[in-house]
């Protein structure tokens, strides 16, 4: 993304920097703010605000800190004074960390934690119903959002050209990840070629592309793994449901590209610290994305808020998100399948040992059943 720069639309690097509204911040401060936001002081505040460090511009002349006697150089931001500030926006990282800790605590409490678990499950069901109502109105809302963005554009043709480059960049990243990175990891882990394995997953990949939902594709994926690729049902039915919920590698890649694209669209050229922050946040947010169509847009807004980018700009990419969603869902399903194949290969010895242990037990159960039938026949 930083090489192709789809949001810059071919603008020279010097011109892009001139358009940039610089925020006085260093790479170290960006990464430390990311870490601080993981542990919010107040969970209610985390739903409304996030922490950020602001550097105080000392002016054009060199000065001295009255408290420490240190020299403040306007050309060196590491010498500037700084202050803490709270910006409006959801602290998604803090909420994710709080949710993980709460979930672990509920699991460890056993029966005592079930009332709280049922409460959160009930809230989730109600919110999904409300989300379903909103999704039914989404086409109308998207129409007006895109129309509003079009009216603000000075060069509509140029903006659509940027969207075209964005579409190409996302597809290039997804294909590199899905056709090079994932098969290479599978080949190194299993010491075998991944082509036949991937070819056997054609039906699940087509279903994922058609439904844009990894959860809806789950039964087809399980069947293909068990019937065509010979993955043990114990592995397939354990790994795939977890992968359909957590392993959203295609969504994480898409959200990182979209965030960088929106930054470039707004004349912001992210530094290496901001790129790392966006990547980490997109990966963390994708874990919480539901396995339903266009669920990545919800976490996309959270990623933009976390790194201080305008979340309103997400309306521009809504016009092509429906198609990109199908490609990234196919990559999600492919990643889950290859992951299950790797786990099955690494667990082959344990599975064989388990079968040897279970076989005598099954024989004893069958003998007891046969004896019971004989006794019942003799009594009759």
CSV table of C-alpha atoms in Angstrom, one decimal:
chain,number,residue,atom,x,y,z
A,1,UNK,CA,0.0,0.0,0.0
A,2,UNK,CA,2.8,2.4,0.9
A,3,UNK,CA,4.5,1.6,-2.5
A,4,UNK,CA,1.4,1.7,-4.7
A,5,UNK,CA,-0.2,4.6,-2.7
A,6,UNK,CA,-3.8,4.1,-4.1
A,7,UNK,CA,-5.2,7.0,-2.1
A,8,UNK,CA,-2.6,9.4,-3.4
A,9,UNK,CA,-3.7,8.9,-7.0
A,10,UNK,CA,-0.3,9.3,-8.4
A,11,UNK,CA,0.6,12.4,-6.5
A,12,UNK,CA,4.3,13.0,-6.0
A,13,UNK,CA,5.7,12.3,-2.6
A,14,UNK,CA,6.7,16.0,-2.2
A,15,UNK,CA,3.2,17.2,-3.1
A,16,UNK,CA,1.7,14.7,-0.7
A,17,UNK,CA,3.8,15.9,2.2
A,18,UNK,CA,2.8,19.5,1.4
A,19,UNK,CA,-0.9,18.5,1.6
A,20,UNK,CA,-0.4,16.6,4.9
A,21,UNK,CA,-1.7,18.2,8.1
A,22,UNK,CA,1.0,17.2,10.4
A,23,UNK,CA,0.3,16.1,13.9
A,24,UNK,CA,3.1,16.6,16.4
A,25,UNK,CA,3.8,13.1,17.5
A,26,UNK,CA,6.6,10.6,17.3
A,27,UNK,CA,6.7,6.9,16.4
A,28,UNK,CA,7.5,5.9,20.0
A,29,UNK,CA,4.5,8.0,21.3
A,30,UNK,CA,2.2,6.3,18.8
A,31,UNK,CA,3.2,2.8,19.9
A,32,UNK,CA,3.1,3.7,23.6
A,33,UNK,CA,-0.4,5.2,23.2
A,34,UNK,CA,-1.5,1.9,21.6
A,35,UNK,CA,-0.2,0.1,24.7
A,36,UNK,CA,-1.7,2.5,27.1
A,37,UNK,CA,-5.1,2.2,25.5
A,38,UNK,CA,-5.0,-1.6,26.0
A,39,UNK,CA,-5.5,-0.9,29.8
A,40,UNK,CA,-8.1,1.9,30.2
A,41,UNK,CA,-8.6,3.4,33.7
A,42,UNK,CA,-12.4,3.3,33.2
A,43,UNK,CA,-14.3,0.8,31.1
A,44,UNK,CA,-17.1,3.3,30.6
A,45,UNK,CA,-14.7,5.9,29.4
A,46,UNK,CA,-13.2,3.4,27.0
A,47,UNK,CA,-16.5,3.3,25.2
A,48,UNK,CA,-16.3,7.0,24.6
A,49,UNK,CA,-12.7,8.2,24.6
A,50,UNK,CA,-9.2,7.0,24.0
A,51,UNK,CA,-5.9,8.3,25.3
A,52,UNK,CA,-3.3,10.1,23.2
A,53,UNK,CA,0.0,11.9,23.8
A,54,UNK,CA,0.3,15.4,22.4
A,55,UNK,CA,3.6,17.3,21.9
A,56,UNK,CA,3.7,21.0,22.8
A,57,UNK,CA,5.2,23.0,19.9
A,58,UNK,CA,7.9,25.2,21.5
A,59,UNK,CA,8.0,27.8,18.8
A,60,UNK,CA,10.7,28.5,16.2
A,61,UNK,CA,13.4,29.5,18.7
A,62,UNK,CA,15.4,27.2,20.9
A,63,UNK,CA,14.4,27.4,24.6
A,64,UNK,CA,15.1,25.7,27.9
A,65,UNK,CA,12.9,23.7,30.3
A,66,UNK,CA,12.6,25.7,33.5
A,67,UNK,CA,12.1,22.6,35.7
A,68,UNK,CA,14.9,20.3,34.3
A,69,UNK,CA,17.2,22.7,32.5
A,70,UNK,CA,17.0,20.6,29.4
A,71,UNK,CA,17.3,22.2,26.0
A,72,UNK,CA,14.2,22.2,23.8
A,73,UNK,CA,15.1,22.1,20.1
A,74,UNK,CA,12.3,22.9,17.7
A,75,UNK,CA,13.9,20.6,15.1
A,76,UNK,CA,14.0,17.6,17.5
A,77,UNK,CA,10.6,16.4,18.7
A,78,UNK,CA,12.1,14.1,21.3
A,79,UNK,CA,13.1,17.2,23.3
A,80,UNK,CA,9.6,18.8,23.2
A,81,UNK,CA,7.3,18.9,26.2
A,82,UNK,CA,4.3,16.6,26.1
A,83,UNK,CA,0.8,16.5,27.6
A,84,UNK,CA,-1.8,13.8,28.0
A,85,UNK,CA,-5.1,14.2,26.2
A,86,UNK,CA,-8.4,12.3,25.6
A,87,UNK,CA,-9.9,12.3,22.2
A,88,UNK,CA,-13.5,11.3,21.3
A,89,UNK,CA,-13.7,7.8,19.9
A,90,UNK,CA,-14.2,4.3,21.0
A,91,UNK,CA,-11.1,2.7,22.6
A,92,UNK,CA,-11.6,-0.7,20.9
A,93,UNK,CA,-8.3,-2.1,22.1
A,94,UNK,CA,-9.2,-1.5,25.7
A,95,UNK,CA,-12.6,-3.0,25.2
A,96,UNK,CA,-11.1,-6.1,23.6
A,97,UNK,CA,-8.6,-6.6,26.4
A,98,UNK,CA,-11.4,-6.1,29.0
A,99,UNK,CA,-13.6,-8.6,27.2
A,100,UNK,CA,-10.9,-11.2,27.0
A,101,UNK,CA,-10.1,-10.9,30.7
A,102,UNK,CA,-13.8,-11.0,31.6
A,103,UNK,CA,-14.3,-14.1,29.4
A,104,UNK,CA,-11.4,-15.9,31.1
A,105,UNK,CA,-12.7,-15.0,34.5
A,106,UNK,CA,-16.2,-16.3,33.7
A,107,UNK,CA,-14.8,-19.6,32.4
A,108,UNK,CA,-12.7,-20.0,35.6
A,109,UNK,CA,-15.7,-19.3,37.9
A,110,UNK,CA,-17.7,-22.2,36.6
A,111,UNK,CA,-21.3,-22.4,37.7
A,112,UNK,CA,-21.0,-19.1,39.6
A,113,UNK,CA,-20.1,-17.3,36.4
A,114,UNK,CA,-23.0,-18.7,34.2
A,115,UNK,CA,-25.5,-16.0,35.2
A,116,UNK,CA,-23.2,-13.3,33.8
A,117,UNK,CA,-22.5,-15.4,30.8
A,118,UNK,CA,-26.2,-15.8,30.1
A,119,UNK,CA,-26.6,-12.0,30.4
A,120,UNK,CA,-23.9,-11.3,27.8
A,121,UNK,CA,-25.4,-14.0,25.5
A,122,UNK,CA,-28.8,-12.4,25.8
A,123,UNK,CA,-27.3,-8.9,25.0
A,124,UNK,CA,-25.6,-10.4,22.0
A,125,UNK,CA,-28.8,-12.0,20.7
A,126,UNK,CA,-30.7,-8.7,21.1
A,127,UNK,CA,-28.0,-6.6,19.4
A,128,UNK,CA,-27.8,-9.1,16.5
A,129,UNK,CA,-31.6,-8.6,16.0
A,130,UNK,CA,-31.1,-4.8,16.0
A,131,UNK,CA,-28.2,-5.2,13.6
A,132,UNK,CA,-30.4,-7.3,11.3
A,133,UNK,CA,-32.9,-4.4,11.1
A,134,UNK,CA,-30.1,-1.9,10.4
A,135,UNK,CA,-28.7,-4.2,7.6
A,136,UNK,CA,-32.1,-4.2,5.9
A,137,UNK,CA,-31.9,-0.3,5.7
A,138,UNK,CA,-28.2,-0.4,4.7
A,139,UNK,CA,-28.7,0.0,0.9
A,140,UNK,CA,-30.6,3.3,1.5
A,141,UNK,CA,-28.1,4.6,3.9
A,142,UNK,CA,-25.1,3.6,1.7
A,143,UNK,CA,-26.8,5.4,-1.2
A,144,UNK,CA,-26.9,8.7,0.7
A,145,UNK,CA,-23.5,8.3,2.2
A,146,UNK,CA,-21.9,7.7,-1.2
A,147,UNK,CA,-23.9,10.6,-2.7
A,148,UNK,CA,-22.7,12.9,0.0
A,149,UNK,CA,-19.1,11.9,-0.7
A,150,UNK,CA,-19.5,12.4,-4.4
A,151,UNK,CA,-20.9,16.0,-3.9
A,152,UNK,CA,-17.8,16.9,-1.8
A,153,UNK,CA,-15.4,15.7,-4.6
A,154,UNK,CA,-13.7,18.2,-6.8
A,155,UNK,CA,-12.6,15.6,-9.3
A,156,UNK,CA,-15.0,12.6,-9.4
A,157,UNK,CA,-13.0,10.9,-12.1
A,158,UNK,CA,-9.8,11.1,-10.1
A,159,UNK,CA,-11.5,9.8,-7.0
A,160,UNK,CA,-12.9,6.8,-8.9
A,161,UNK,CA,-9.4,6.2,-10.3
A,162,UNK,CA,-8.1,6.0,-6.7
A,163,UNK,CA,-10.9,3.5,-5.9
A,164,UNK,CA,-9.7,1.4,-8.8
A,165,UNK,CA,-6.2,1.4,-7.5
A,166,UNK,CA,-7.5,0.6,-4.0
A,167,UNK,CA,-9.5,-2.4,-5.4
A,168,UNK,CA,-6.4,-3.6,-7.2
A,169,UNK,CA,-4.2,-3.2,-4.1
A,170,UNK,CA,-6.6,-5.2,-1.9
A,171,UNK,CA,-6.9,-8.0,-4.4
A,172,UNK,CA,-3.1,-8.1,-4.9
A,173,UNK,CA,-2.6,-8.4,-1.1
A,174,UNK,CA,-5.3,-11.1,-0.8
A,175,UNK,CA,-3.9,-13.1,-3.7
A,176,UNK,CA,-0.3,-12.9,-2.4
A,177,UNK,CA,-1.5,-14.0,1.1
A,178,UNK,CA,-3.9,-16.7,-0.2
A,179,UNK,CA,-1.9,-18.2,-3.1
A,180,UNK,CA,1.7,-17.7,-1.8
A,181,UNK,CA,2.0,-17.2,1.9
A,182,UNK,CA,-0.6,-19.7,3.2
A,183,UNK,CA,0.4,-22.5,0.8
A,184,UNK,CA,4.0,-22.0,1.6
A,185,UNK,CA,3.3,-22.3,5.4
A,186,UNK,CA,1.2,-25.5,4.7
A,187,UNK,CA,4.0,-27.0,2.6
A,188,UNK,CA,6.7,-26.2,5.2
A,189,UNK,CA,4.6,-27.6,8.0
A,190,UNK,CA,3.4,-30.8,6.3
A,191,UNK,CA,6.3,-31.4,3.9
A,192,UNK,CA,3.8,-31.9,1.1
A,193,UNK,CA,2.5,-29.9,-1.9
A,194,UNK,CA,-0.6,-27.9,-1.1
A,195,UNK,CA,-2.1,-27.9,-4.6
A,196,UNK,CA,-4.3,-31.0,-4.3
A,197,UNK,CA,-5.5,-29.9,-0.8
A,198,UNK,CA,-6.5,-26.5,-2.2
A,199,UNK,CA,-8.1,-28.0,-5.3
A,200,UNK,CA,-10.3,-30.2,-3.0
A,201,UNK,CA,-11.5,-27.0,-1.3
A,202,UNK,CA,-13.1,-25.6,-4.5
A,203,UNK,CA,-16.7,-26.1,-3.3
A,204,UNK,CA,-16.2,-24.3,0.1
A,205,UNK,CA,-14.3,-21.5,-1.6
A,206,UNK,CA,-17.1,-21.0,-4.2
A,207,UNK,CA,-19.7,-21.1,-1.4
A,208,UNK,CA,-17.7,-18.5,0.6
A,209,UNK,CA,-17.5,-16.2,-2.4
A,210,UNK,CA,-21.2,-16.6,-3.1
A,211,UNK,CA,-22.4,-16.1,0.5
A,212,UNK,CA,-19.7,-13.7,1.8
A,213,UNK,CA,-20.1,-15.5,5.2
A,214,UNK,CA,-17.5,-17.9,6.7
A,215,UNK,CA,-20.1,-19.0,9.2
A,216,UNK,CA,-22.6,-20.0,6.5
A,217,UNK,CA,-19.8,-21.8,4.7
A,218,UNK,CA,-18.8,-23.8,7.8
A,219,UNK,CA,-20.8,-27.0,7.1
A,220,UNK,CA,-19.5,-27.2,3.5
A,221,UNK,CA,-15.9,-26.6,4.7
A,222,UNK,CA,-16.2,-29.3,7.3
A,223,UNK,CA,-17.6,-31.8,4.8
A,224,UNK,CA,-14.9,-31.1,2.2
A,225,UNK,CA,-12.1,-31.4,4.8
A,226,UNK,CA,-13.4,-34.8,6.1
A,227,UNK,CA,-14.5,-36.3,2.8
A,228,UNK,CA,-12.0,-35.0,0.3
A,229,UNK,CA,-8.9,-34.2,2.3
A,230,UNK,CA,-9.2,-36.9,4.9
A,231,UNK,CA,-8.9,-34.7,7.9
A,232,UNK,CA,-10.0,-36.4,11.1
A,233,UNK,CA,-13.5,-35.2,12.2
A,234,UNK,CA,-12.1,-34.5,15.7
A,235,UNK,CA,-9.7,-31.9,14.2
A,236,UNK,CA,-12.0,-30.5,11.6
A,237,UNK,CA,-15.0,-29.9,13.9
A,238,UNK,CA,-12.7,-28.4,16.6
A,239,UNK,CA,-10.5,-26.1,14.5
A,240,UNK,CA,-12.9,-24.8,11.9
A,241,UNK,CA,-15.5,-23.3,14.2
A,242,UNK,CA,-12.8,-21.5,16.1
A,243,UNK,CA,-11.2,-20.4,12.8
A,244,UNK,CA,-14.5,-19.1,11.4
A,245,UNK,CA,-14.7,-16.8,14.5
A,246,UNK,CA,-11.1,-15.8,15.2
A,247,UNK,CA,-8.9,-16.5,12.2
A,248,UNK,CA,-9.9,-13.6,10.0
A,249,UNK,CA,-6.6,-13.1,8.1
A,250,UNK,CA,-8.3,-11.8,5.0
A,251,UNK,CA,-10.3,-9.3,7.0
A,252,UNK,CA,-7.3,-8.1,8.9
A,253,UNK,CA,-5.3,-7.6,5.6
A,254,UNK,CA,-8.3,-5.7,4.1
A,255,UNK,CA,-8.8,-3.4,7.1
A,256,UNK,CA,-5.1,-2.5,7.2
A,257,UNK,CA,-5.1,-1.6,3.5
A,258,UNK,CA,-8.4,0.3,3.8
A,259,UNK,CA,-7.1,2.4,6.8
A,260,UNK,CA,-3.9,3.3,4.9
A,261,UNK,CA,-5.9,4.1,1.8
A,262,UNK,CA,-8.2,6.4,3.8
A,263,UNK,CA,-5.2,8.1,5.4
A,264,UNK,CA,-3.7,8.8,1.9
A,265,UNK,CA,-7.1,10.0,0.7
A,266,UNK,CA,-7.0,12.6,3.5
A,267,UNK,CA,-3.5,13.8,2.6
A,268,UNK,CA,-1.9,11.9,5.5
A,269,UNK,CA,1.3,9.9,4.8
A,270,UNK,CA,1.6,7.5,7.8
A,271,UNK,CA,5.0,6.9,9.3
A,272,UNK,CA,6.3,3.5,10.2
A,273,UNK,CA,5.0,3.7,13.7
A,274,UNK,CA,1.5,4.5,12.5
A,275,UNK,CA,1.6,1.7,9.9
A,276,UNK,CA,2.6,-0.8,12.7
A,277,UNK,CA,-0.2,0.6,14.9
A,278,UNK,CA,-2.7,0.2,12.1
A,279,UNK,CA,-1.6,-3.4,11.4
A,280,UNK,CA,-1.8,-4.4,15.1
A,281,UNK,CA,-5.1,-2.8,15.6
A,282,UNK,CA,-6.6,-4.3,12.4
A,283,UNK,CA,-5.4,-7.8,13.5
A,284,UNK,CA,-6.9,-7.4,16.9
A,285,UNK,CA,-10.2,-5.9,15.6
A,286,UNK,CA,-10.6,-8.7,13.0
A,287,UNK,CA,-10.7,-11.3,15.8
A,288,UNK,CA,-13.9,-9.7,17.0
A,289,UNK,CA,-15.5,-9.6,13.5
A,290,UNK,CA,-18.6,-11.7,13.1
A,291,UNK,CA,-18.7,-14.3,10.4
A,292,UNK,CA,-21.4,-12.5,8.5
A,293,UNK,CA,-21.4,-10.5,5.3
A,294,UNK,CA,-19.6,-7.1,5.6
A,295,UNK,CA,-19.0,-7.5,9.3
A,296,UNK,CA,-15.5,-6.1,8.6
A,297,UNK,CA,-17.0,-2.6,8.1
A,298,UNK,CA,-18.0,-2.5,11.7
A,299,UNK,CA,-14.5,-3.2,12.9
A,300,UNK,CA,-13.1,-1.0,10.1
A,301,UNK,CA,-14.7,2.1,11.8
A,302,UNK,CA,-13.1,1.0,15.1
A,303,UNK,CA,-9.7,0.7,13.5
A,304,UNK,CA,-10.0,4.2,12.0
A,305,UNK,CA,-11.1,5.7,15.4
A,306,UNK,CA,-8.2,4.0,17.2
A,307,UNK,CA,-5.5,5.4,15.0
A,308,UNK,CA,-7.1,8.8,14.7
A,309,UNK,CA,-8.4,8.7,11.1
A,310,UNK,CA,-11.8,10.1,10.1
A,311,UNK,CA,-14.3,7.3,10.3
A,312,UNK,CA,-16.7,9.1,8.0
A,313,UNK,CA,-14.4,8.4,5.0
A,314,UNK,CA,-15.4,4.7,5.2
A,315,UNK,CA,-18.6,5.6,3.3
A,316,UNK,CA,-16.5,6.0,0.1
A,317,UNK,CA,-15.3,2.4,0.1
A,318,UNK,CA,-18.8,1.1,0.7
A,319,UNK,CA,-19.6,1.2,-3.0
A,320,UNK,CA,-17.1,-1.7,-3.7
A,321,UNK,CA,-16.9,-3.3,-0.3
A,322,UNK,CA,-19.6,-5.9,-1.2
A,323,UNK,CA,-17.3,-7.4,-3.9
A,324,UNK,CA,-14.1,-7.2,-1.9
A,325,UNK,CA,-16.0,-8.9,1.0
A,326,UNK,CA,-16.5,-12.0,-1.1
A,327,UNK,CA,-12.8,-12.2,-1.9
A,328,UNK,CA,-11.6,-11.8,1.7
A,329,UNK,CA,-14.2,-14.3,2.9
A,330,UNK,CA,-12.8,-16.9,0.5
A,331,UNK,CA,-9.3,-16.2,1.9
A,332,UNK,CA,-10.6,-16.5,5.5
A,333,UNK,CA,-12.0,-20.0,4.6
A,334,UNK,CA,-8.9,-21.0,2.8
A,335,UNK,CA,-6.8,-20.0,5.8
A,336,UNK,CA,-9.0,-21.9,8.2
A,337,UNK,CA,-8.9,-25.1,6.0
A,338,UNK,CA,-5.1,-25.0,5.6
A,339,UNK,CA,-4.8,-24.4,9.4
A,340,UNK,CA,-6.9,-27.5,10.1
A,341,UNK,CA,-4.8,-29.5,7.6
A,342,UNK,CA,-1.6,-28.4,9.5
A,343,UNK,CA,-3.1,-29.3,12.9
A,344,UNK,CA,-4.2,-32.7,11.5
A,345,UNK,CA,-0.7,-33.4,10.2
A,346,UNK,CA,1.0,-32.4,13.5
A,347,UNK,CA,-1.6,-34.3,15.6
A,348,UNK,CA,-1.4,-37.5,13.5
A,349,UNK,CA,0.6,-39.4,16.2
A,350,UNK,CA,-1.8,-38.4,19.0
A,351,UNK,CA,-4.8,-39.4,17.0
A,352,UNK,CA,-3.4,-42.8,16.2
A,353,UNK,CA,-2.6,-43.3,19.9
A,354,UNK,CA,-6.2,-42.2,20.8
A,355,UNK,CA,-7.7,-44.7,18.4
A,356,UNK,CA,-5.6,-47.5,19.9
A,357,UNK,CA,-6.9,-46.6,23.3
A,358,UNK,CA,-10.5,-46.2,22.2
A,359,UNK,CA,-10.7,-49.4,20.1
A,360,UNK,CA,-10.7,-51.9,23.0
A,361,UNK,CA,-13.3,-49.8,24.8
A,362,UNK,CA,-15.5,-49.8,21.7
A,363,UNK,CA,-15.2,-53.6,21.4
A,364,UNK,CA,-16.2,-54.0,25.0
A,365,UNK,CA,-19.3,-51.8,24.4
A,366,UNK,CA,-20.2,-53.8,21.3
A,367,UNK,CA,-19.8,-57.1,23.2
A,368,UNK,CA,-22.1,-55.8,26.0
A,369,UNK,CA,-24.7,-54.8,23.5
A,370,UNK,CA,-24.6,-58.2,21.8
A,371,UNK,CA,-24.9,-60.0,25.2
A,372,UNK,CA,-27.8,-57.8,26.1
A,373,UNK,CA,-29.6,-58.7,22.9
A,374,UNK,CA,-28.9,-62.4,23.5
A,375,UNK,CA,-30.3,-62.2,27.0
A,376,UNK,CA,-33.3,-60.4,25.9
A,377,UNK,CA,-34.0,-63.0,23.2
A,378,UNK,CA,-33.6,-65.8,25.7
A,379,UNK,CA,-36.0,-64.2,28.1
A,380,UNK,CA,-38.6,-63.8,25.3
